[in-house]
């Protein structure tokens, strides 16, 4: 028995010719009686079958379908490491400005392309919900909606919610009643206290994968690190008592020990890329502008400082801790402006927490502050702004300082976008938009120092300095980030 010679297969580029018998005519007529989806649907179906055959995460399938996303090696390495080694549960702890949002979006898109994520939840500060929705839609083609009502938990498989809204009833119960394929928590350092409502809410969510995004996984002590890691992967750092015994060297829980061993455990759940190693951003140029206070301002500063010192230390056992915290706020405010401190002095002068003689001192200080109509530091800022011809961010800790500066700068003819915690989410978005389009100055409290992407500007003025240096880094990180030239 002989077999006919086998014809070589046609090349991949050869067109396919189909032949039909007359008996097939009726069958074909019935098949094509309604319009088909066309060749594009055929190609998409073939691509879907091809993707379904890819085994493991040896490469990222999501890159070709992204739009407007620059491909950085450190972001691709991070995504692959989370997918391969961490099984979709990781802390993205890159330094400010290196693109944690893009990394999270890339991981989410990869899971979605492979059919592994069909329900996803992003928890973020209220001011960042619309920014997240825009990023996910324009760059990743992910159909996210911002939470507007309780019905959204049932009707929207891709949802962005403010943490402060989601953690409270009736939203809390609805969020925790449904399983989520992937949960992303932005600014995850807000989960540092395991006794807080934030931490307990996220711990109660049913999730397969979870990403925690924070540039500052530790701000105060080692407890915060334990709480974040335990939320993500319970038991990774042992029990709390065992963690303290093995990895914490000081009573204030700020000094680690067995650092190499601890670093190995953290490597299983955390990725941290640093500037100059993962990616080199443009150099920072820092200038200190000296300010000599006026005699009245100097005298008020010294008198407030003296009162804070006297009241804080002489009141041992008498003042509650909350009152002592108020004294600390008073000291910080006098370093910002006389306008910031004036209202606090008025409230303390009426507080029963202080003795009569202390209230008299506070009232005298309030009157001194009210008598000062202008600040030398504001004049120094005005002089600096005249020397630059570009967009400038001005940060202050206090809204009363912001309102004073807003009045001064607008009187000078500047077009100012003001941003503070008292604005609605829509008003905050509008402030960023107008600054991008036609305003020369972005005047903001600390509310604008977290999460916002403002790299279309490059000059930052710290009108006052927070006592926590991480807040200064957050401020600078609004402009010193990927995309800055």
Short mmCIF file of N, CA and C in Angstrom, two decimals, residues 189 214-222 224-225 228 470:
data_model
loop_
_atom_site.label_atom_id
_atom_site.label_comp_id
_atom_site.label_asym_id
_atom_site.label_seq_id
_atom_site.Cartn_x
_atom_site.Cartn_y
_atom_site.Cartn_z
N UNK A 189 -0.51 53.81 53.97
CA UNK A 189 0.00 54.11 55.31
C UNK A 189 -1.14 54.51 56.25
N UNK A 214 2.09 52.61 49.08
CA UNK A 214 2.54 53.65 49.99
C UNK A 214 4.03 53.87 49.82
N UNK A 215 4.43 55.14 49.78
CA UNK A 215 5.85 55.46 49.73
C UNK A 215 6.47 55.45 51.12
N UNK A 216 5.62 55.40 52.16
CA UNK A 216 6.10 55.48 53.54
C UNK A 216 5.47 54.36 54.38
N UNK A 217 5.92 53.12 54.19
CA UNK A 217 5.34 52.01 54.96
C UNK A 217 5.62 52.12 56.45
N UNK A 218 6.66 52.87 56.83
CA UNK A 218 6.94 53.13 58.25
C UNK A 218 7.11 54.63 58.43
N UNK A 219 6.30 55.21 59.30
CA UNK A 219 6.42 56.64 59.58
C UNK A 219 6.87 56.90 61.00
N UNK A 220 6.39 56.08 61.94
CA UNK A 220 6.69 56.35 63.35
C UNK A 220 7.41 55.20 64.04
N UNK A 221 6.90 53.98 63.90
CA UNK A 221 7.53 52.87 64.60
C UNK A 221 7.29 51.57 63.84
N UNK A 222 7.88 50.49 64.34
CA UNK A 222 7.84 49.20 63.68
C UNK A 222 6.46 48.56 63.72
N UNK A 224 3.78 49.81 62.70
CA UNK A 224 3.11 50.13 61.44
C UNK A 224 3.48 49.12 60.35
N UNK A 225 4.74 48.73 60.32
CA UNK A 225 5.18 47.74 59.36
C UNK A 225 4.50 46.39 59.61
N UNK A 228 0.78 46.51 58.42
CA UNK A 228 0.59 46.46 56.96
C UNK A 228 0.83 45.05 56.44
N UNK A 470 8.78 63.49 56.19
CA UNK A 470 8.11 62.73 55.14
C UNK A 470 7.06 63.58 54.44
#
